[in-house]
Amino acid sequence: MTQFLDIVTFAGELFIVAIGLLLVFGILKIINLAHGAFLVVGSYATVVATRLNWDPWLALLVALAVGIALGALVERSVLRPIAARPLDTILATWGLNIVIVQLITLYFGRQMQFAKSAITGAVTLGGLTYSEYRLILLLIAVAVGAMVTVVMRTTQMGLIARAVIMNEELAQGLGINTRLVRFVTFCLGAGLASLAGALLTPLVSVHPLMGVPWLINAFMLVLVAGVSLGSLAVATLLLGGAQVLVSSYGNPVLGGLTIVILSVVILRFRTPA
Amino acid sequence: MTPAPELTAAGHLPRTVRWRGLAFALSGCTAAYLAGPFVLGTFGQQILSQAFFYAIVVVTVDLLWGHTGILTFGQSAFFGIGAYAIAITRAYYSSGIPVTALALIGAMVVAALVGIAVGWLSFWDRASPIYVAVVTLALPVVFTQVILSGHAFTGSSSGLPFPVPDISIEQWYWISGGLLLLIGAAAYVFVKSDAGRLLVAIRENEERCRYLGLKTSRIKTGLMAVCGAVAALAGACYAMFANVAAPAYGDFVFGTQLVVWTALGGRGTLIGPILGTVFINYVSAVLGGNFPFVWLLLVGLIFIVVVVYLPAGLAPPVFSGALRLGRIVADALGVARVRAVASEAPESIGRDRFSVVVRPEPAGTPVLHGGSQVALELRGVSKHYGSLRALEDVTFRAHRGEVVGIVGPNGAGKTTLLRCISDGRERSAGEVIINGARIGRLPPQDGVAFGLGRKFQAPSVFEALTVGDCLRVARSYRATPSFWRRSRALELPEAAQRTIEATGLAALIDEPAGTLPHGMKQALELAMVLALEPAVLLLDEPTAGLTSTERAAIGAVLTGLAQSHGLCILVIEHDLDFVRNISSRLVVLHLGRIVADGPVSQIVGSEVVRQVYVGGGTVT
């Protein structure tokens, strides 16, 4: 039972980290390697909030806002000029990752940081004690996923976003401001990454290089999932679950590779749609 | 923001500037290298030795990414494999020279095998170019985790120290620099050779390469294996130089750094990435010691600026700036001779004047007898997209020496038909038989061996290559290209030669294909396909965008080919007059089915055709 909770909560963590990357991949058709850095920014936002003695819940909103602002800046200054060269955006966003991580290192140093958690303690469910925060995190992940799904399915904005995913040129021809759609999506993606970082802070150690392993896992999951939120949920559950099982029954160091290796193999054998 | 004016449309320096800059750079580098130990202290030599080893790996990154377009984050893993192979061998087994040499060879073999595995995972047909980035991103992650889980045996996170041979820093300087010169020179000769040109062709247009019979996946996998082995060699030597093998040698951060250095130096120029690597590593050792984070931040910022505004890297503007400076200095000194050399050199060096040679007909040239042999047979060829039937039970035969026109309104399935003939995987059902051989489900690169040649609807050429080089790439299926020589003569079969003469392409043989007007690209692609010496030629609107004179000329070439060589030609055309002039027979497609098939005279005026084009609706 604990294992089951471990799997679903870990899948929730993966989902909330990957969802921003998936949105950006679906609509801008680029792989944003600065996603990990946005996550780090969100974590450090909560660190700052703790230092200022702010409420941890407020810190989440601050992280979201900082992420969105950063995304806006990056989209305008770096991504827009190279929109026509998708492979180069991989490089440019990696450069951004270097710059952001170095800026954080310069200011905060390389050591681990501490941030206050909104919820501490555990709940008891039918004789089983489990971390309350991890369960709340899972609920938040489900809520974010549901919210994005509802927006995509029912609103005008979601309709436009889906149109851009399917055929950007046609959407442009129909008078949709695809530039704006790309801009908004990227801001949102960055905001979600930052929010994910803030949410993960109580569970992980906060330091400037914390983003890379999350980035790599999220990158793999998004490529396996394609552009569907449903597939992303399934992928995080299956691959994240495999990782939890390998880590607990096998070797924890190799367990960290489960998602990467399984994704590469799945990508090789999946028939292209 | 536009790129620097020196760049051509494809983002490369014009030949002349590149060659001159290279000559300058090479002599300068070699002189600086030889002078190194007399100028630098031990510390400087040590830093440069390290940079030289890194630069060797960067050469492999530039071959893979800069020349062939394979974005790799994983060259560090191969470097790490080499380092650990030597470290483990010398630490636990023997530090004798023969065993070390054996370990070196073993490391290169293992790295090559890993390279083949990476190729197998990444380069399947229709794989997106992002997949190789995914796989090579995973590779160093896997590598470091494996090293970490080796605990004491691999030294885990602190690295594995081992007994090293007694080699002084100055000796290491000569070894590392000599190895870099050797490998850099070999890479240079290779990319300039006939075989090396294929790399750029793959980067520019992999699909066209496949349809020219080139097994691009195999070529890329081979390149990956060789580059992996070279990186392992550098890693093995580097570990002996550094007295230790550390996980950082093979990790993801180092892998991305290699790409950063390549991009900063100037991808696809070889010399740019080498100089960039040496420069960045030297400066970061000198300055970075005091301000490591500021220095890294600066590199990151410059990297972004270069990727966004100077995609060709810093080498081209630096070179052309140096040239201009050199010219100004020469002017000021009034050295007429230097000026003359500087302005004439490109004409003689850079210009790639080569002569077109008509290939003599081989002894076994098929001669047309009778004219009733079936060259191409389609049996029940169908193509379904879900419930949509794009092609339904298409069955017909085409004979040698026959020019069959395929006509039909838009959406009739004409292009789909050509695709289903040339790419076995596209067919939902049915069979294609060429000269009696079933081509089954084989991909296009294998279809060429049966004698298929296909020209695409939109002209598909190699934009960054010259007209002559495009034709050479097309010939490489017939004549295996050399890995070190660059041939001067271009040998073409008569048909291809006649096509380039008739359309005036012969005069543009040194022009980059990307700068040609639309019609010329059409003609070039046709000539490229004809250079394959196909038995069955599939043409999708071959003359769209050509002038009427050019059309007539190409029409004459095609009919001549069919008659003299027994070539079977399937041609899609909207220009009915053109079709009437060159075809002996028409096949009318409508809604994926053949609705009429017969001699031109019979079909053109028929009721069926009128109904298909004008009446619409269903034809029974």
mmCIF file of N, CA and C in Angstrom, chain A residues 25 29 31 33 77-79 81-82 85 87-92 94-100 102-103 105-106 109-110 212 215-216 219-220 223 251-254 256-257 260-261 264-265 267-270 272, chain B residues 65 69 71 73 120-122 124-126 129-131 133-135 137-139 141-142 144-146 148-149 151 252-253 256-257 259-260 263 267 292-294 296-297 299-301 303-304 306-309 311:
data_model
loop_
_atom_site.group_PDB
_atom_site.id
_atom_site.type_symbol
_atom_site.label_atom_id
_atom_site.label_comp_id
_atom_site.label_asym_id
_atom_site.label_seq_id
_atom_site.Cartn_x
_atom_site.Cartn_y
_atom_site.Cartn_z
ATOM 1 N N PHE A 25 6.045 22.083 -25.817
ATOM 2 C CA PHE A 25 6.384 21.165 -26.913
ATOM 3 C C PHE A 25 5.219 21.059 -27.893
ATOM 4 N N LYS A 29 6.290 23.604 -30.529
ATOM 5 C CA LYS A 29 7.051 22.542 -31.197
ATOM 6 C C LYS A 29 8.543 22.639 -30.911
ATOM 7 N N ILE A 31 11.735 21.928 -27.823
ATOM 8 C CA ILE A 31 12.105 21.329 -26.548
ATOM 9 C C ILE A 31 12.772 22.434 -25.737
ATOM 10 N N LEU A 33 14.921 23.386 -22.995
ATOM 11 C CA LEU A 33 15.880 22.857 -22.020
ATOM 12 C C LEU A 33 16.087 23.812 -20.847
ATOM 13 N N SER A 77 12.899 37.829 -25.971
ATOM 14 C CA SER A 77 14.274 38.190 -26.311
ATOM 15 C C SER A 77 15.024 37.065 -27.015
ATOM 16 N N VAL A 78 14.723 35.818 -26.678
ATOM 17 C CA VAL A 78 15.540 34.728 -27.219
ATOM 18 C C VAL A 78 14.785 33.871 -28.220
ATOM 19 N N LEU A 79 13.567 33.466 -27.876
ATOM 20 C CA LEU A 79 12.898 32.480 -28.723
ATOM 21 C C LEU A 79 12.324 33.079 -30.005
ATOM 22 N N PRO A 81 13.314 35.471 -32.081
ATOM 23 C CA PRO A 81 14.182 35.600 -33.256
ATOM 24 C C PRO A 81 14.526 34.264 -33.919
ATOM 25 N N ILE A 82 14.431 33.153 -33.182
ATOM 26 C CA ILE A 82 14.840 31.886 -33.793
ATOM 27 C C ILE A 82 13.662 30.935 -33.945
ATOM 28 N N ARG A 85 13.949 28.207 -36.490
ATOM 29 C CA ARG A 85 15.018 27.195 -36.408
ATOM 30 C C ARG A 85 14.814 26.342 -35.170
ATOM 31 N N LEU A 87 15.637 23.382 -34.156
ATOM 32 C CA LEU A 87 16.738 22.652 -33.521
ATOM 33 C C LEU A 87 17.640 23.602 -32.732
ATOM 34 N N ASP A 88 17.748 24.848 -33.218
ATOM 35 C CA ASP A 88 18.587 25.811 -32.505
ATOM 36 C C ASP A 88 17.965 26.246 -31.186
ATOM 37 N N THR A 89 16.636 26.139 -31.071
ATOM 38 C CA THR A 89 16.050 26.537 -29.791
ATOM 39 C C THR A 89 16.481 25.585 -28.680
ATOM 40 N N ILE A 90 16.784 24.333 -29.034
ATOM 41 C CA ILE A 90 17.311 23.412 -28.024
ATOM 42 C C ILE A 90 18.592 23.992 -27.446
ATOM 43 N N LEU A 91 19.443 24.508 -28.345
ATOM 44 C CA LEU A 91 20.715 25.065 -27.889
ATOM 45 C C LEU A 91 20.508 26.344 -27.100
ATOM 46 N N ALA A 92 19.673 27.245 -27.643
ATOM 47 C CA ALA A 92 19.485 28.537 -26.990
ATOM 48 C C ALA A 92 18.900 28.356 -25.602
ATOM 49 N N TRP A 94 19.245 25.759 -23.749
ATOM 50 C CA TRP A 94 20.285 25.205 -22.878
ATOM 51 C C TRP A 94 21.209 26.327 -22.391
ATOM 52 N N GLY A 95 21.513 27.279 -23.297
ATOM 53 C CA GLY A 95 22.309 28.436 -22.894
ATOM 54 C C GLY A 95 21.620 29.206 -21.781
ATOM 55 N N LEU A 96 20.303 29.359 -21.905
ATOM 56 C CA LEU A 96 19.530 30.030 -20.860
ATOM 57 C C LEU A 96 19.651 29.299 -19.545
ATOM 58 N N ASN A 97 19.603 27.985 -19.625
ATOM 59 C CA ASN A 97 19.741 27.169 -18.437
ATOM 60 C C ASN A 97 21.071 27.472 -17.741
ATOM 61 N N ILE A 98 22.149 27.546 -18.544
ATOM 62 C CA ILE A 98 23.466 27.843 -17.965
ATOM 63 C C ILE A 98 23.426 29.207 -17.271
ATOM 64 N N VAL A 99 22.884 30.206 -17.985
ATOM 65 C CA VAL A 99 22.892 31.575 -17.458
ATOM 66 C C VAL A 99 22.091 31.661 -16.162
ATOM 67 N N ILE A 100 20.893 31.088 -16.168
ATOM 68 C CA ILE A 100 20.042 31.193 -14.976
ATOM 69 C C ILE A 100 20.695 30.485 -13.786
ATOM 70 N N GLN A 102 23.843 29.883 -13.304
ATOM 71 C CA GLN A 102 25.018 30.621 -12.830
ATOM 72 C C GLN A 102 24.622 31.857 -12.034
ATOM 73 N N LEU A 103 23.558 32.536 -12.458
ATOM 74 C CA LEU A 103 23.098 33.714 -11.718
ATOM 75 C C LEU A 103 22.685 33.317 -10.305
ATOM 76 N N THR A 105 23.708 30.671 -8.684
ATOM 77 C CA THR A 105 24.904 30.270 -7.947
ATOM 78 C C THR A 105 25.662 31.502 -7.435
ATOM 79 N N LEU A 106 25.734 32.534 -8.280
ATOM 80 C CA LEU A 106 26.448 33.746 -7.889
ATOM 81 C C LEU A 106 25.809 34.379 -6.660
ATOM 82 N N GLY A 109 25.103 30.986 -3.840
ATOM 83 C CA GLY A 109 26.152 30.006 -3.568
ATOM 84 C C GLY A 109 25.675 28.608 -3.926
ATOM 85 N N ARG A 110 26.591 27.642 -3.796
ATOM 86 C CA ARG A 110 26.270 26.286 -4.253
ATOM 87 C C ARG A 110 25.625 25.441 -3.174
ATOM 88 N N VAL A 212 18.485 19.640 -13.342
ATOM 89 C CA VAL A 212 18.859 18.791 -14.478
ATOM 90 C C VAL A 212 18.198 17.406 -14.462
ATOM 91 N N LEU A 215 14.652 17.780 -15.367
ATOM 92 C CA LEU A 215 14.520 18.159 -16.776
ATOM 93 C C LEU A 215 14.637 16.933 -17.671
ATOM 94 N N ILE A 216 15.646 16.102 -17.391
ATOM 95 C CA ILE A 216 15.873 14.944 -18.268
ATOM 96 C C ILE A 216 14.687 13.986 -18.205
ATOM 97 N N PHE A 219 11.688 15.583 -20.007
ATOM 98 C CA PHE A 219 11.957 15.590 -21.431
ATOM 99 C C PHE A 219 11.620 14.225 -22.051
ATOM 100 N N MET A 220 12.070 13.167 -21.382
ATOM 101 C CA MET A 220 11.797 11.812 -21.866
ATOM 102 C C MET A 220 10.293 11.521 -21.843
ATOM 103 N N LEU A 223 8.409 13.287 -24.650
ATOM 104 C CA LEU A 223 8.604 12.689 -25.968
ATOM 105 C C LEU A 223 7.827 11.387 -26.101
ATOM 106 N N ASN A 251 18.581 -1.648 -7.494
ATOM 107 C CA ASN A 251 19.626 -0.731 -7.098
ATOM 108 C C ASN A 251 19.100 0.695 -7.221
ATOM 109 N N PRO A 252 19.129 1.486 -6.134
ATOM 110 C CA PRO A 252 18.559 2.832 -6.210
ATOM 111 C C PRO A 252 19.282 3.733 -7.226
ATOM 112 N N VAL A 253 20.589 3.530 -7.412
ATOM 113 C CA VAL A 253 21.310 4.367 -8.371
ATOM 114 C C VAL A 253 20.836 4.051 -9.787
ATOM 115 N N LEU A 254 20.728 2.761 -10.080
ATOM 116 C CA LEU A 254 20.245 2.383 -11.411
ATOM 117 C C LEU A 254 18.754 2.686 -11.543
ATOM 118 N N GLY A 256 17.344 5.296 -10.796
ATOM 119 C CA GLY A 256 17.249 6.628 -11.362
ATOM 120 C C GLY A 256 17.303 6.652 -12.871
ATOM 121 N N LEU A 257 17.719 5.529 -13.472
ATOM 122 C CA LEU A 257 17.838 5.479 -14.934
ATOM 123 C C LEU A 257 16.602 4.902 -15.597
ATOM 124 N N VAL A 260 14.670 7.028 -18.137
ATOM 125 C CA VAL A 260 15.476 7.354 -19.317
ATOM 126 C C VAL A 260 15.582 6.148 -20.245
ATOM 127 N N ILE A 261 15.960 4.997 -19.671
ATOM 128 C CA ILE A 261 16.192 3.826 -20.513
ATOM 129 C C ILE A 261 14.888 3.331 -21.137
ATOM 130 N N VAL A 264 13.789 5.610 -24.036
ATOM 131 C CA VAL A 264 14.556 5.439 -25.277
ATOM 132 C C VAL A 264 14.093 4.179 -26.000
ATOM 133 N N VAL A 265 13.886 3.108 -25.231
ATOM 134 C CA VAL A 265 13.461 1.849 -25.857
ATOM 135 C C VAL A 265 12.050 1.995 -26.439
ATOM 136 N N LEU A 267 10.599 4.716 -27.498
ATOM 137 C CA LEU A 267 10.655 5.561 -28.697
ATOM 138 C C LEU A 267 11.168 4.780 -29.893
ATOM 139 N N ARG A 268 12.061 3.820 -29.643
ATOM 140 C CA ARG A 268 12.627 3.057 -30.746
ATOM 141 C C ARG A 268 11.595 2.113 -31.355
ATOM 142 N N PHE A 269 10.749 1.547 -30.501
ATOM 143 C CA PHE A 269 9.872 0.497 -31.017
ATOM 144 C C PHE A 269 8.453 0.952 -31.308
ATOM 145 N N ARG A 270 8.122 2.151 -30.835
ATOM 146 C CA ARG A 270 6.764 2.615 -31.099
ATOM 147 C C ARG A 270 6.647 2.941 -32.590
ATOM 148 N N PRO A 272 5.569 5.069 -35.578
ATOM 149 C CA PRO A 272 5.222 6.485 -35.641
ATOM 150 C C PRO A 272 3.771 6.681 -36.069
ATOM 151 N N TRP B 65 27.606 16.869 -35.733
ATOM 152 C CA TRP B 65 26.566 17.904 -35.681
ATOM 153 C C TRP B 65 26.785 18.966 -36.755
ATOM 154 N N GLY B 69 24.604 17.223 -39.186
ATOM 155 C CA GLY B 69 23.332 17.648 -38.615
ATOM 156 C C GLY B 69 22.817 16.748 -37.503
ATOM 157 N N LEU B 71 22.595 16.270 -33.892
ATOM 158 C CA LEU B 71 22.854 16.983 -32.639
ATOM 159 C C LEU B 71 23.130 15.966 -31.544
ATOM 160 N N PHE B 73 24.591 15.162 -27.625
ATOM 161 C CA PHE B 73 25.006 15.620 -26.305
ATOM 162 C C PHE B 73 25.858 14.551 -25.641
ATOM 163 N N TRP B 120 21.609 2.635 -33.909
ATOM 164 C CA TRP B 120 20.458 1.742 -34.079
ATOM 165 C C TRP B 120 19.232 2.312 -33.378
ATOM 166 N N LEU B 121 19.458 2.920 -32.217
ATOM 167 C CA LEU B 121 18.335 3.497 -31.480
ATOM 168 C C LEU B 121 17.825 4.781 -32.126
ATOM 169 N N SER B 122 18.702 5.528 -32.750
ATOM 170 C CA SER B 122 18.311 6.875 -33.198
ATOM 171 C C SER B 122 18.028 7.006 -34.688
ATOM 172 N N TRP B 124 16.622 5.127 -37.188
ATOM 173 C CA TRP B 124 15.706 4.363 -38.025
ATOM 174 C C TRP B 124 15.057 5.333 -39.000
ATOM 175 N N ASP B 125 14.566 4.797 -40.106
ATOM 176 C CA ASP B 125 13.923 5.638 -41.123
ATOM 177 C C ASP B 125 12.767 6.387 -40.477
ATOM 178 N N ARG B 126 12.574 7.603 -40.901
ATOM 179 C CA ARG B 126 11.463 8.432 -40.445
ATOM 180 C C ARG B 126 11.584 8.844 -38.976
ATOM 181 N N PRO B 129 14.788 14.165 -36.197
ATOM 182 C CA PRO B 129 16.172 14.490 -35.813
ATOM 183 C C PRO B 129 16.327 14.738 -34.319
ATOM 184 N N ILE B 130 15.199 14.895 -33.621
ATOM 185 C CA ILE B 130 15.291 15.116 -32.171
ATOM 186 C C ILE B 130 15.654 13.820 -31.446
ATOM 187 N N TYR B 131 15.319 12.656 -32.048
ATOM 188 C CA TYR B 131 15.544 11.395 -31.340
ATOM 189 C C TYR B 131 16.995 11.176 -30.986
ATOM 190 N N ALA B 133 19.124 13.411 -30.351
ATOM 191 C CA ALA B 133 19.422 14.271 -29.203
ATOM 192 C C ALA B 133 18.935 13.607 -27.922
ATOM 193 N N VAL B 134 17.792 12.940 -27.992
ATOM 194 C CA VAL B 134 17.253 12.237 -26.822
ATOM 195 C C VAL B 134 18.192 11.110 -26.404
ATOM 196 N N VAL B 135 18.567 10.297 -27.374
ATOM 197 C CA VAL B 135 19.390 9.128 -27.049
ATOM 198 C C VAL B 135 20.758 9.565 -26.536
ATOM 199 N N LEU B 137 21.429 12.278 -25.127
ATOM 200 C CA LEU B 137 21.247 12.917 -23.820
ATOM 201 C C LEU B 137 21.203 11.839 -22.741
ATOM 202 N N ALA B 138 20.564 10.727 -23.077
ATOM 203 C CA ALA B 138 20.442 9.635 -22.112
ATOM 204 C C ALA B 138 21.794 8.964 -21.867
ATOM 205 N N LEU B 139 22.620 8.911 -22.909
ATOM 206 C CA LEU B 139 23.878 8.150 -22.833
ATOM 207 C C LEU B 139 24.785 8.594 -21.683
ATOM 208 N N VAL B 141 23.990 10.249 -19.061
ATOM 209 C CA VAL B 141 23.274 10.046 -17.796
ATOM 210 C C VAL B 141 23.448 8.587 -17.357
ATOM 211 N N VAL B 142 23.261 7.676 -18.312
ATOM 212 C CA VAL B 142 23.449 6.258 -18.013
ATOM 213 C C VAL B 142 24.894 6.000 -17.613
ATOM 214 N N THR B 144 27.211 7.971 -16.225
ATOM 215 C CA THR B 144 27.581 8.408 -14.866
ATOM 216 C C THR B 144 26.934 7.515 -13.823
ATOM 217 N N GLN B 145 25.687 7.114 -14.031
ATOM 218 C CA GLN B 145 25.030 6.273 -13.029
ATOM 219 C C GLN B 145 25.729 4.920 -12.923
ATOM 220 N N VAL B 146 26.157 4.382 -14.060
ATOM 221 C CA VAL B 146 26.861 3.103 -14.022
ATOM 222 C C VAL B 146 28.165 3.256 -13.244
ATOM 223 N N LEU B 148 28.835 5.475 -10.937
ATOM 224 C CA LEU B 148 28.527 5.694 -9.518
ATOM 225 C C LEU B 148 28.130 4.398 -8.840
ATOM 226 N N SER B 149 27.431 3.526 -9.568
ATOM 227 C CA SER B 149 26.991 2.293 -8.920
ATOM 228 C C SER B 149 28.112 1.263 -8.876
ATOM 229 N N HIS B 151 30.720 1.685 -7.195
ATOM 230 C CA HIS B 151 31.311 1.873 -5.862
ATOM 231 C C HIS B 151 32.840 1.926 -5.913
ATOM 232 N N PHE B 252 26.814 14.526 -18.489
ATOM 233 C CA PHE B 252 25.928 15.312 -19.337
ATOM 234 C C PHE B 252 26.418 16.760 -19.481
ATOM 235 N N VAL B 253 26.953 17.311 -18.380
ATOM 236 C CA VAL B 253 27.411 18.702 -18.434
ATOM 237 C C VAL B 253 28.568 18.836 -19.415
ATOM 238 N N THR B 256 27.284 18.647 -22.972
ATOM 239 C CA THR B 256 26.692 19.873 -23.515
ATOM 240 C C THR B 256 27.766 20.941 -23.730
ATOM 241 N N GLN B 257 28.800 20.946 -22.859
ATOM 242 C CA GLN B 257 29.882 21.912 -23.062
ATOM 243 C C GLN B 257 30.532 21.730 -24.430
ATOM 244 N N VAL B 259 29.172 20.746 -27.107
ATOM 245 C CA VAL B 259 28.298 21.348 -28.121
ATOM 246 C C VAL B 259 28.411 22.873 -28.070
ATOM 247 N N VAL B 260 28.483 23.425 -26.861
ATOM 248 C CA VAL B 260 28.612 24.878 -26.711
ATOM 249 C C VAL B 260 29.890 25.360 -27.395
ATOM 250 N N ALA B 263 29.527 25.248 -31.151
ATOM 251 C CA ALA B 263 28.670 26.319 -31.671
ATOM 252 C C ALA B 263 29.386 27.653 -31.628
ATOM 253 N N ARG B 267 30.130 25.884 -36.110
ATOM 254 C CA ARG B 267 29.860 24.507 -36.504
ATOM 255 C C ARG B 267 30.095 24.303 -38.001
ATOM 256 N N PRO B 292 35.025 31.758 -11.201
ATOM 257 C CA PRO B 292 34.495 30.653 -12.017
ATOM 258 C C PRO B 292 33.049 30.854 -12.435
ATOM 259 N N PHE B 293 32.203 31.396 -11.547
ATOM 260 C CA PHE B 293 30.786 31.486 -11.879
ATOM 261 C C PHE B 293 30.531 32.606 -12.870
ATOM 262 N N VAL B 294 31.258 33.724 -12.685
ATOM 263 C CA VAL B 294 31.106 34.837 -13.627
ATOM 264 C C VAL B 294 31.542 34.394 -15.019
ATOM 265 N N LEU B 296 31.582 31.325 -16.285
ATOM 266 C CA LEU B 296 30.586 30.423 -16.862
ATOM 267 C C LEU B 296 29.354 31.196 -17.327
ATOM 268 N N LEU B 297 28.981 32.187 -16.535
ATOM 269 C CA LEU B 297 27.836 33.023 -16.890
ATOM 270 C C LEU B 297 28.100 33.736 -18.216
ATOM 271 N N VAL B 299 30.175 32.804 -20.608
ATOM 272 C CA VAL B 299 30.145 31.827 -21.704
ATOM 273 C C VAL B 299 28.698 31.522 -22.088
ATOM 274 N N GLY B 300 27.839 31.357 -21.078
ATOM 275 C CA GLY B 300 26.428 31.071 -21.356
ATOM 276 C C GLY B 300 25.778 32.199 -22.137
ATOM 277 N N LEU B 301 26.052 33.431 -21.737
ATOM 278 C CA LEU B 301 25.458 34.577 -22.427
ATOM 279 C C LEU B 301 25.938 34.663 -23.869
ATOM 280 N N PHE B 303 27.036 32.292 -25.647
ATOM 281 C CA PHE B 303 26.468 31.150 -26.370
ATOM 282 C C PHE B 303 25.066 31.481 -26.885
ATOM 283 N N ILE B 304 24.245 32.073 -26.019
ATOM 284 C CA ILE B 304 22.888 32.421 -26.462
ATOM 285 C C ILE B 304 22.944 33.417 -27.609
ATOM 286 N N VAL B 306 25.289 33.923 -29.744
ATOM 287 C CA VAL B 306 25.784 33.287 -30.964
ATOM 288 C C VAL B 306 24.700 32.431 -31.602
ATOM 289 N N VAL B 307 24.001 31.633 -30.789
ATOM 290 C CA VAL B 307 22.967 30.754 -31.357
ATOM 291 C C VAL B 307 21.872 31.595 -32.024
ATOM 292 N N VAL B 308 21.505 32.702 -31.380
ATOM 293 C CA VAL B 308 20.395 33.489 -31.908
ATOM 294 C C VAL B 308 20.817 34.338 -33.105
ATOM 295 N N TYR B 309 21.946 35.031 -32.970
ATOM 296 C CA TYR B 309 22.288 36.013 -34.008
ATOM 297 C C TYR B 309 23.414 35.597 -34.946
ATOM 298 N N PRO B 311 24.405 32.144 -36.072
ATOM 299 C CA PRO B 311 24.340 30.676 -36.034
ATOM 300 C C PRO B 311 25.568 30.002 -36.634
#
